[in-house]
Tab-separated table of C-alpha atoms in Angstrom:
chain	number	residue	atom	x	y	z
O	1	UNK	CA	-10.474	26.994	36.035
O	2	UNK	CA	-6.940	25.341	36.955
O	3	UNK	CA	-5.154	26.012	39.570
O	4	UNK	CA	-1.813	28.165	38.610
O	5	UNK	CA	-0.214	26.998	41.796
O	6	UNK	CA	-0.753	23.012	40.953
O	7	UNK	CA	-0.183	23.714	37.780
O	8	UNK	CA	3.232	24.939	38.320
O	9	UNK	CA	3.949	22.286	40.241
O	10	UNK	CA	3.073	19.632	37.992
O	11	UNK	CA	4.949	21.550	35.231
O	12	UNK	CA	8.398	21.478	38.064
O	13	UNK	CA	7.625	18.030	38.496
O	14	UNK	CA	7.477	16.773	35.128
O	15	UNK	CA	10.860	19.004	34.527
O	16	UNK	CA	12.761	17.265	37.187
O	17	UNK	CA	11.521	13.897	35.802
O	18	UNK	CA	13.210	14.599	32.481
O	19	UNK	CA	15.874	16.092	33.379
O	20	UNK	CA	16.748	12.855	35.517
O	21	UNK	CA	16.166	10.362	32.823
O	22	UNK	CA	18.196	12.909	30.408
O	23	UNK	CA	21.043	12.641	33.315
O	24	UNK	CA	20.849	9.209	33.426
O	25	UNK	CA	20.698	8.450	29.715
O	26	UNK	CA	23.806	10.015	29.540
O	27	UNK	CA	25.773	9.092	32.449
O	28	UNK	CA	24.965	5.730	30.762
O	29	UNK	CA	25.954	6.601	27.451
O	30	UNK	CA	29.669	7.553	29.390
O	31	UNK	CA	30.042	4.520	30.827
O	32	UNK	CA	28.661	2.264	27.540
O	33	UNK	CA	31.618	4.491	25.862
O	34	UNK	CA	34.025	3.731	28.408
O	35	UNK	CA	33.544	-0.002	28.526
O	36	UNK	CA	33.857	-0.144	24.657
O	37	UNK	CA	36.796	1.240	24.690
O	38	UNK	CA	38.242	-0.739	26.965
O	39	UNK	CA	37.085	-3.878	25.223
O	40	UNK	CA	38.160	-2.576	21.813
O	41	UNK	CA	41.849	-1.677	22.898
O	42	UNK	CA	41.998	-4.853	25.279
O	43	UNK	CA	45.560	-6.017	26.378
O	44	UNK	CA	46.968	-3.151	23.576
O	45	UNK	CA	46.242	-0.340	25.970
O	46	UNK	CA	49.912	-1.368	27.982
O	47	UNK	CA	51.291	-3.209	24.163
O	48	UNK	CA	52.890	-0.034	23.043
O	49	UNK	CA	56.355	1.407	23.390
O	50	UNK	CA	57.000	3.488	26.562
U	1	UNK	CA	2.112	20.865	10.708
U	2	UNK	CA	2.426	24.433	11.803
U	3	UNK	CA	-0.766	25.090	12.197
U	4	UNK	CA	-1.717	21.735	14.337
U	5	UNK	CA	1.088	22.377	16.790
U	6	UNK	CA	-0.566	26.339	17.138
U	7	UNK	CA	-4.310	24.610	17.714
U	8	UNK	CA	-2.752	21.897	20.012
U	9	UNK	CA	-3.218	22.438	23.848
U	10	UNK	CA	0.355	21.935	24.147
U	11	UNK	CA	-0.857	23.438	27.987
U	12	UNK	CA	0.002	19.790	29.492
U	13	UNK	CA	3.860	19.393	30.817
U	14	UNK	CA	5.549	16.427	28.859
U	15	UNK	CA	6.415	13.869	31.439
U	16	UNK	CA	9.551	11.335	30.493
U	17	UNK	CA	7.293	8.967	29.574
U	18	UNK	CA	5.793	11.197	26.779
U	19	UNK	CA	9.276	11.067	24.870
U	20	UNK	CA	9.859	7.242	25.546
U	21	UNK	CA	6.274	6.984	23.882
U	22	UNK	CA	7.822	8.427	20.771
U	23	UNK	CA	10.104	5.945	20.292
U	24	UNK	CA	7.637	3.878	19.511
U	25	UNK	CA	8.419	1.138	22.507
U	26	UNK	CA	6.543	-2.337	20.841
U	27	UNK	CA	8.022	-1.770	17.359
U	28	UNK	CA	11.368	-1.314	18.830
U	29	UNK	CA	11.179	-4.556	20.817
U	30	UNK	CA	10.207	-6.085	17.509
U	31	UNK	CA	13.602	-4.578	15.831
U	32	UNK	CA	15.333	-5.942	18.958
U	33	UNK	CA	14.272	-9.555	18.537
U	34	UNK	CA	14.551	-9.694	15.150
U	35	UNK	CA	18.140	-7.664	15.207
U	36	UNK	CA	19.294	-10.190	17.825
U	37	UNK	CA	18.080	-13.274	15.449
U	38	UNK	CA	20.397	-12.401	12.802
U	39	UNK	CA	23.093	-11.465	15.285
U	40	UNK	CA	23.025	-15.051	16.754
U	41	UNK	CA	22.304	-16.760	13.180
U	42	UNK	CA	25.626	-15.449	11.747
U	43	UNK	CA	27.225	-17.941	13.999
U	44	UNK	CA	30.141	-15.712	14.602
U	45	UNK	CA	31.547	-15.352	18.738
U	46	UNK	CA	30.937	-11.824	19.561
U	47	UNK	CA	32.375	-10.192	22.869
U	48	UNK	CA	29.037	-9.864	25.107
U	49	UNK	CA	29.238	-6.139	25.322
U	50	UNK	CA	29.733	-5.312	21.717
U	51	UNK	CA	26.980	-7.560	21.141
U	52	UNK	CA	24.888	-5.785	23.161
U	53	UNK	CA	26.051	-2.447	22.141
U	54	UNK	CA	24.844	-2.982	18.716
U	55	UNK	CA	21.484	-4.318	19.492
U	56	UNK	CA	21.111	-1.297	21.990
U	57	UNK	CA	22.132	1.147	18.732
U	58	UNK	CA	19.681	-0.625	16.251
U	59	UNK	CA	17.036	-0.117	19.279
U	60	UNK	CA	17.867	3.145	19.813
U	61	UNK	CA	18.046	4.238	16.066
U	62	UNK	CA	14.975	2.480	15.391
U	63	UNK	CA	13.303	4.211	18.045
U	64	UNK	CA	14.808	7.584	16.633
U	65	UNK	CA	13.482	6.885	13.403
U	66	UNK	CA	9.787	6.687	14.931
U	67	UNK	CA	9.761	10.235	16.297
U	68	UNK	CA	10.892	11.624	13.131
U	69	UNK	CA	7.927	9.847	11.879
U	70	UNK	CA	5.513	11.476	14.275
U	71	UNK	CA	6.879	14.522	14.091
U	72	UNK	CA	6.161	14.584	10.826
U	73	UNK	CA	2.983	12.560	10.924
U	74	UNK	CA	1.665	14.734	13.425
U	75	UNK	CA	-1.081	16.460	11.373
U	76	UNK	CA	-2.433	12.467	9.974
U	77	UNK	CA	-1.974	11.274	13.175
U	78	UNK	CA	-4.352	14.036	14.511
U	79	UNK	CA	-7.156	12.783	12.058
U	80	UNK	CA	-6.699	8.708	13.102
U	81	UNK	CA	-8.068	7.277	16.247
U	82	UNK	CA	-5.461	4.388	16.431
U	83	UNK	CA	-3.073	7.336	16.321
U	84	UNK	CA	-4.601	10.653	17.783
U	85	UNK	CA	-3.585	10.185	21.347
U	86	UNK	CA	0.101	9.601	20.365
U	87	UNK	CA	2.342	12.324	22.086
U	88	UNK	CA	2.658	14.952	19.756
U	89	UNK	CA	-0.942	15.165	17.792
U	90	UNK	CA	-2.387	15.237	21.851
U	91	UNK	CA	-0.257	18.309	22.398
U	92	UNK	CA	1.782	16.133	25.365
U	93	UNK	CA	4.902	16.852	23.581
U	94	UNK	CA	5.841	20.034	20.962
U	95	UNK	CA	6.673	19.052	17.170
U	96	UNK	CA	10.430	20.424	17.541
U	97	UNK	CA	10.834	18.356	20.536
U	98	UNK	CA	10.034	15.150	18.949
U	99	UNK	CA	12.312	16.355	16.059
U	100	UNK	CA	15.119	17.197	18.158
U	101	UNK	CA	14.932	13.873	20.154
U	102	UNK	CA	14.990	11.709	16.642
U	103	UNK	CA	17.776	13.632	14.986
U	104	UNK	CA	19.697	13.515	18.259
U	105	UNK	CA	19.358	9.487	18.716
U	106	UNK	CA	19.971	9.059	15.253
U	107	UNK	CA	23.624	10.987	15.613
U	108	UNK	CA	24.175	9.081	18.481
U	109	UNK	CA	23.349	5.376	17.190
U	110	UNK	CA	24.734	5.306	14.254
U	111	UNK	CA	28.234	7.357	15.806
U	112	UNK	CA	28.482	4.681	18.533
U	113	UNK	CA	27.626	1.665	15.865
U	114	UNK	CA	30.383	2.732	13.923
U	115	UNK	CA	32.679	3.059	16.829
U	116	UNK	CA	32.062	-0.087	18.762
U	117	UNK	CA	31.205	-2.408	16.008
U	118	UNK	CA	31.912	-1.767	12.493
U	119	UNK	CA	30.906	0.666	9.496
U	120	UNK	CA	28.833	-1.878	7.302
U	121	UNK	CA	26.404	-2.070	10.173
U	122	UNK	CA	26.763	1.736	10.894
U	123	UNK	CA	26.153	2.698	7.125
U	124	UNK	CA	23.088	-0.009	7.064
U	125	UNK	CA	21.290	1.439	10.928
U	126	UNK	CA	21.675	4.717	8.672
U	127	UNK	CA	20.411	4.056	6.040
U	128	UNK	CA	17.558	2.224	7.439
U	129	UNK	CA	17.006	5.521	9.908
U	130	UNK	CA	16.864	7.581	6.319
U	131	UNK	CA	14.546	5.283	4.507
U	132	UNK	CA	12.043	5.024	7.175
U	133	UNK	CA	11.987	8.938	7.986
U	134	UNK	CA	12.468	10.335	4.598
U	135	UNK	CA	11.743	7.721	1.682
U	136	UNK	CA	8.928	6.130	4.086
U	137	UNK	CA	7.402	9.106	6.269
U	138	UNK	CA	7.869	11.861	3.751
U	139	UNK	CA	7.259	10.828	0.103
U	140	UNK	CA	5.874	6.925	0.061
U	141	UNK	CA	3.295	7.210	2.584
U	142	UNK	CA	1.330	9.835	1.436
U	143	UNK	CA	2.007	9.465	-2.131
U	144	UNK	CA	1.625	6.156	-2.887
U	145	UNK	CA	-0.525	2.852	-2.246
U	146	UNK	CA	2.519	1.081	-2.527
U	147	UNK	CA	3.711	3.111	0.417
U	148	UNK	CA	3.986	-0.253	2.717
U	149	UNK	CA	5.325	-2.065	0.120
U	150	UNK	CA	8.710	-0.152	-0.125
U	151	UNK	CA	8.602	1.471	3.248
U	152	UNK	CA	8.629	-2.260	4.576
U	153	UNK	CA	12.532	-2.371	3.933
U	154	UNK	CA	12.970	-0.137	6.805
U	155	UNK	CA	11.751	-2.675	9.102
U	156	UNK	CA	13.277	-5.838	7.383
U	157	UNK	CA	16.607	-4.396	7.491
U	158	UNK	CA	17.185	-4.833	11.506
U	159	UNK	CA	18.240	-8.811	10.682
U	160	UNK	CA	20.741	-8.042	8.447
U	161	UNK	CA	22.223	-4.873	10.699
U	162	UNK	CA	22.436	-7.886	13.487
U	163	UNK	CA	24.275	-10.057	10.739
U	164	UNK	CA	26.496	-7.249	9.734
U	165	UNK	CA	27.332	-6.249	13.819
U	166	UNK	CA	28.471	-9.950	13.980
U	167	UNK	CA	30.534	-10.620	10.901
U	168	UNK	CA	31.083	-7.030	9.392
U	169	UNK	CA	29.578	-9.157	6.074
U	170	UNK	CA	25.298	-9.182	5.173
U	171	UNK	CA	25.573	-12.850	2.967
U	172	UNK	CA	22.480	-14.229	1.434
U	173	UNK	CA	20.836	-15.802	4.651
U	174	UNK	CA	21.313	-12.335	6.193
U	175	UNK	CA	19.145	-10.871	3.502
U	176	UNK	CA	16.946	-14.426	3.211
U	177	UNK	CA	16.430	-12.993	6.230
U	178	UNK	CA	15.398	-9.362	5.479
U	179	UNK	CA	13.259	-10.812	2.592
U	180	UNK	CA	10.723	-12.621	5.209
U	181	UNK	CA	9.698	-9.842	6.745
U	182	UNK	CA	9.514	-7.427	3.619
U	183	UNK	CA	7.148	-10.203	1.960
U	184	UNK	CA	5.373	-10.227	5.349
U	185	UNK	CA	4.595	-6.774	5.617
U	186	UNK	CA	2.131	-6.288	3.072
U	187	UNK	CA	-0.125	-8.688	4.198
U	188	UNK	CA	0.002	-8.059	7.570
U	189	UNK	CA	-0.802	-4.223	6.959
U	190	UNK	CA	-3.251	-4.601	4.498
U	191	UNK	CA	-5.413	-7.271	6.684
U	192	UNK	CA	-5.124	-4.326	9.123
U	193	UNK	CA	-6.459	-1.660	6.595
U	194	UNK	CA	-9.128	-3.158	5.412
U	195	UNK	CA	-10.850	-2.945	8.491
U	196	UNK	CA	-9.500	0.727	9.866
U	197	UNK	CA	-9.363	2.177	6.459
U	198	UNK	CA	-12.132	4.653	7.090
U	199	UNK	CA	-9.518	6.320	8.918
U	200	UNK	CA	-6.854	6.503	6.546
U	201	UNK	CA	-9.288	7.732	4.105
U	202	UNK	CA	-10.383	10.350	6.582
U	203	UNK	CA	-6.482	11.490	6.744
U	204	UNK	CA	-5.690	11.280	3.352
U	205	UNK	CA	-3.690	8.461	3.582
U	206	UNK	CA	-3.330	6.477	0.456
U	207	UNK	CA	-3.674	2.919	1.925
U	208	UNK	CA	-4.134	0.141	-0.768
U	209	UNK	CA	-7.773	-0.708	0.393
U	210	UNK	CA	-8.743	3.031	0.164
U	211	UNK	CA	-7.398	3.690	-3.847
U	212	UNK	CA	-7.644	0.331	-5.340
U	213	UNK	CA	-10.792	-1.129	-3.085
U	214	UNK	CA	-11.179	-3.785	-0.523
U	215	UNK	CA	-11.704	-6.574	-3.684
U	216	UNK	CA	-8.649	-5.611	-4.874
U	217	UNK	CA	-6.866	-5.596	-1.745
U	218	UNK	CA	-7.920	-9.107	-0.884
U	219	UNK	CA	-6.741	-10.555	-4.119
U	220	UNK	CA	-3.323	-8.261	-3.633
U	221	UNK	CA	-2.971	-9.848	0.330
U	222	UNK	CA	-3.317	-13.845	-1.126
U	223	UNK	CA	-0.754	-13.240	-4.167
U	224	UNK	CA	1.622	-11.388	-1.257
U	225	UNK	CA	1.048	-14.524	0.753
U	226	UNK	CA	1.389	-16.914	-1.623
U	227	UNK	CA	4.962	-15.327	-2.230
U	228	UNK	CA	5.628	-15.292	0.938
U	229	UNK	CA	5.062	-18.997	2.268
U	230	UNK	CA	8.311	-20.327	0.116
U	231	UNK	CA	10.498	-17.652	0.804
U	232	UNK	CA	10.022	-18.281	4.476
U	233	UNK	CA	10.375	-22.151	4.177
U	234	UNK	CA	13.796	-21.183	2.234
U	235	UNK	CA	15.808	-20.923	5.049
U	236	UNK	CA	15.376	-24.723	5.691
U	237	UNK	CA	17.321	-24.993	2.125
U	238	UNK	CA	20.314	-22.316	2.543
U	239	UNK	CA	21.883	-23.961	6.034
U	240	UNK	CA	20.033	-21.549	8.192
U	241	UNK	CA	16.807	-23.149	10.085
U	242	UNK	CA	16.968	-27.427	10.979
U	243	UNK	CA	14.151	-29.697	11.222
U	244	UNK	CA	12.031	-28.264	13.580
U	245	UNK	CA	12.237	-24.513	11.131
U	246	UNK	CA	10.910	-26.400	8.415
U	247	UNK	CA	8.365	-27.942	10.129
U	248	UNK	CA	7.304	-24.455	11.842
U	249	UNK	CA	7.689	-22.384	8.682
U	250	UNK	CA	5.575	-25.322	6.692
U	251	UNK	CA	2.432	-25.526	8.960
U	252	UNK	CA	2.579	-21.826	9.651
U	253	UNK	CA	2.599	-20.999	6.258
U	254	UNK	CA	-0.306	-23.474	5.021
U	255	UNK	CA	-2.637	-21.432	8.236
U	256	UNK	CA	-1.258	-18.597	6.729
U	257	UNK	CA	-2.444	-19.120	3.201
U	258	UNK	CA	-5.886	-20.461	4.273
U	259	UNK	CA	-6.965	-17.598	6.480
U	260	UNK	CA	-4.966	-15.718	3.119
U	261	UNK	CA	-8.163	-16.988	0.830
U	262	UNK	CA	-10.914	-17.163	3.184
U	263	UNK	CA	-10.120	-13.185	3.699
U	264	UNK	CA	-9.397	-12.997	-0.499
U	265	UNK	CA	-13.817	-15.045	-0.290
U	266	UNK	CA	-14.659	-12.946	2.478
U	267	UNK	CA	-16.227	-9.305	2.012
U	268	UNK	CA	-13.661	-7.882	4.266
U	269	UNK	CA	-13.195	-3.681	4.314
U	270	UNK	CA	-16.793	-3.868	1.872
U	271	UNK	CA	-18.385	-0.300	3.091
U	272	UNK	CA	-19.585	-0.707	6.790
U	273	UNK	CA	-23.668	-0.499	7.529
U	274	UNK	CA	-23.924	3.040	9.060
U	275	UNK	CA	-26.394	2.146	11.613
U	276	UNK	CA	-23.632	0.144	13.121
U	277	UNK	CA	-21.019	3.108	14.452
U	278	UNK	CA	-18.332	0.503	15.576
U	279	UNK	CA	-15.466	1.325	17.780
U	280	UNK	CA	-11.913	1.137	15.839
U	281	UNK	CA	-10.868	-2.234	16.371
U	282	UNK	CA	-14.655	-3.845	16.564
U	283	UNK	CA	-15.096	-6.912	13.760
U	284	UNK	CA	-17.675	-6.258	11.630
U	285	UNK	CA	-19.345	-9.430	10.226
U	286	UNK	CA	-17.212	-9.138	6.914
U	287	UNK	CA	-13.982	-8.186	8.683
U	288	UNK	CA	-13.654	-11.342	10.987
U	289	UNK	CA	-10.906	-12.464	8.316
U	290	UNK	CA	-9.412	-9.796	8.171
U	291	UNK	CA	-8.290	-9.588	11.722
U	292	UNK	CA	-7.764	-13.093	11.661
U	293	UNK	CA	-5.151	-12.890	9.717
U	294	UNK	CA	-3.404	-10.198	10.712
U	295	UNK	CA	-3.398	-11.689	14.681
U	296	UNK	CA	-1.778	-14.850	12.685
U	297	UNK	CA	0.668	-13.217	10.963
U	298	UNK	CA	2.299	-11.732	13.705
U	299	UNK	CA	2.407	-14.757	15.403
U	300	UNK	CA	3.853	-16.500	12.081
U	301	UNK	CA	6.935	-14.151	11.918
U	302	UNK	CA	6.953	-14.089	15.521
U	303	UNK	CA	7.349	-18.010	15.736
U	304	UNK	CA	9.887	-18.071	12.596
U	305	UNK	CA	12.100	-15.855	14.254
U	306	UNK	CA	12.151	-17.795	17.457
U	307	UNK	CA	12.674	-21.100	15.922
U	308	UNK	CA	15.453	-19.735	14.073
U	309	UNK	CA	16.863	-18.175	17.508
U	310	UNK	CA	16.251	-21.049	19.188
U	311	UNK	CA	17.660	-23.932	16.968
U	312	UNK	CA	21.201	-21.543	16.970
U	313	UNK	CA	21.342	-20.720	20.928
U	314	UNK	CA	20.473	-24.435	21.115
U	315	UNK	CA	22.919	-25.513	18.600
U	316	UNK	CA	20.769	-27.435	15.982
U	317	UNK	CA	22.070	-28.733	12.525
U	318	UNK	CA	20.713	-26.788	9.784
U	319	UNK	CA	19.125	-28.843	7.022
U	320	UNK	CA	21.570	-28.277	4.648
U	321	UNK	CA	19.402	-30.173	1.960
U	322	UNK	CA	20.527	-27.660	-1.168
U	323	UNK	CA	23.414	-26.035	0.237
């Protein structure tokens, strides 16, 4: 017989784990977006008529 | 697949780990290295970033494409004991998840290849994603003993994505390139077969050594070799590997061809005495070859690929004897 106490807890723990690798997958995938951008566009960003 | 994921004690939470497990982790460091070798052979400058932008998307997409395949696997996998404790068959992780993470990565590789490198190597990371999942996973494998055979362009194609990231062009070294590891593959999976093909028979799997026999499969493995010993020394001709490819690629290949036709003399995946209940990977007396050769062929197309990296970060001539 398992313990539905531990269990829970294992099940909260495992949650929080993936949720913090999801957060930081895509707090990564921002800034991996961001710094492509600003290598793409380069010196054009402030080329450009006003 | 229904019914495994109803029997499966799915009672176990999935930890992080579980999902990075479906991205199959050591075949996507081999799509990394050999991704990055045809990224660096193309000899064109690429900004750092991009550079590594791409690799990270043919990682990532590669790694996709592996939990579509055990998603879809999961009921073979469940019958195999190289593969029964992956994620999904051992109930860590639900079917739908593993489907949802691989269709997910997918959108998201191929959407960032196209916008931070170009669309040739966008349209190829896709198309390799979609021949390993659906051409591969769903119809070759279990349809055909030629399933390795054809499903190996999935994992040749990572060279020529690198070339493509680089130059926004896939020339003939770029697919020379390709061609070494799609001549590779069957030899390296059928030495593996022959001595774990009790299991794929047990799953239904339609592995070479189980329909045609492990005679057959012998002779099939030194033909595929000797094929593949001069396309691998071609690079030495075309301006892509120098002296010290040749001489890698020539020695390599003649250990490759003899442990090719002692397995093709051996009695290699011949049926197994039933008194001896082996573990998976344990060399039976006939199957010493077998293993043999498929230890030295990944170290053959690990070396080649090295060389080749090595002679371009280093800056080596290439032969250039034919070019």
């Amino acid at each position: 017989m398992s313990d539905p106490t531990r269990e829970a807890e294992s099940f909260a723990k495992a949650r929080r784990g993936r949720n913090i690798v999801l957060a930081l997958g895509l707090i990564a995938f921002v800034v991996i977006v961001f710094m492509v951008t600003v290598v793409r566009l380069g010196a054009s960003v402030i080329d450009r008529p006003l | 697949m229904a019914m495994l994921e109803a029997l499966s004690p799915t009672k176990t939470p999935a930890r992080w780990q579980d999902f990075v497990l479906l991205l199959k982790p050591r075949v996507m460091s081999l799509v990394v290295f050999t991704a990055l070798t045809g990224l660096v052979c193309s000899g064109q400058p690429m900004h750092p970033l991009l550079a590594v932008v791409a690799i990270l998307c043919i990682a990532v997409g590669a790694g996709a494409s592996g939990a579509l395949n055990m998603w879809y696997d999961a009921d073979i996998d469940g019958q195999m004991r190289r593969t029964r404790g992956r994620p999904v068959p051992s109930g860590k992780v639900q079917g739908a998840d593993a489907l949802t993470l691989g269709v997910v990565l997918s959108l998201f590789s191929v959407m960032l290849m196209i916008m931070a490198v170009n669309w040739l190597a966008a349209a190829l990371l896709a198309f390799t994603i979609l021949f390993y999942a659906v051409v591969y996973t769903m119809w070759l494998k279990r349809w055909t003993a030629q399933n390795i055979v054809i499903g190996g362009l999935a994992g040749a194609l990572p060279p020529v994505i690198g070339w493509a990231a680089a130059t926004g062009t896939a020339p003939l070294n770029a697919w020379l390139l390709c061609a070494i590891i799609f001549m590779w593959t069957p030899p390296h999976f059928w030495a593996l077969s022959l001595y774990t093909s009790e299991d794929y028979a047990k799953a239904g799997v339609p592995m070479m050594p189980v329909v045609k026999g492990a005679k057959s499969t012998r002779l099939q493995i030194l033909v595929y070799s000797l094929l593949l010993i001069p396309v691998c020394v071609a690079p030495a001709f075309t301006g892509l590997g120098g002296a010290a490819y040749l001489g890698v690629s020539s020695v390599g290949g003649a250990v490759f061809l003899l442990l090719a036709f002692r397995l093709y003399r051996s009695n290699a995946g011949e049926a197994a005495d039933p008194r001896n209940d082996d573990g998976l990977y344990d060399v039976r007396a006939g199957a010493r070859d077998a293993r043999n050769l498929f230890a030295f062929s990944i170290l053959y197309l690990s070396l080649l690929f090295a060389t080749l990296l090595g002679e371009h970060l280093a800056g080596a001539t290439p032969l250039e004897l034919f070019r």
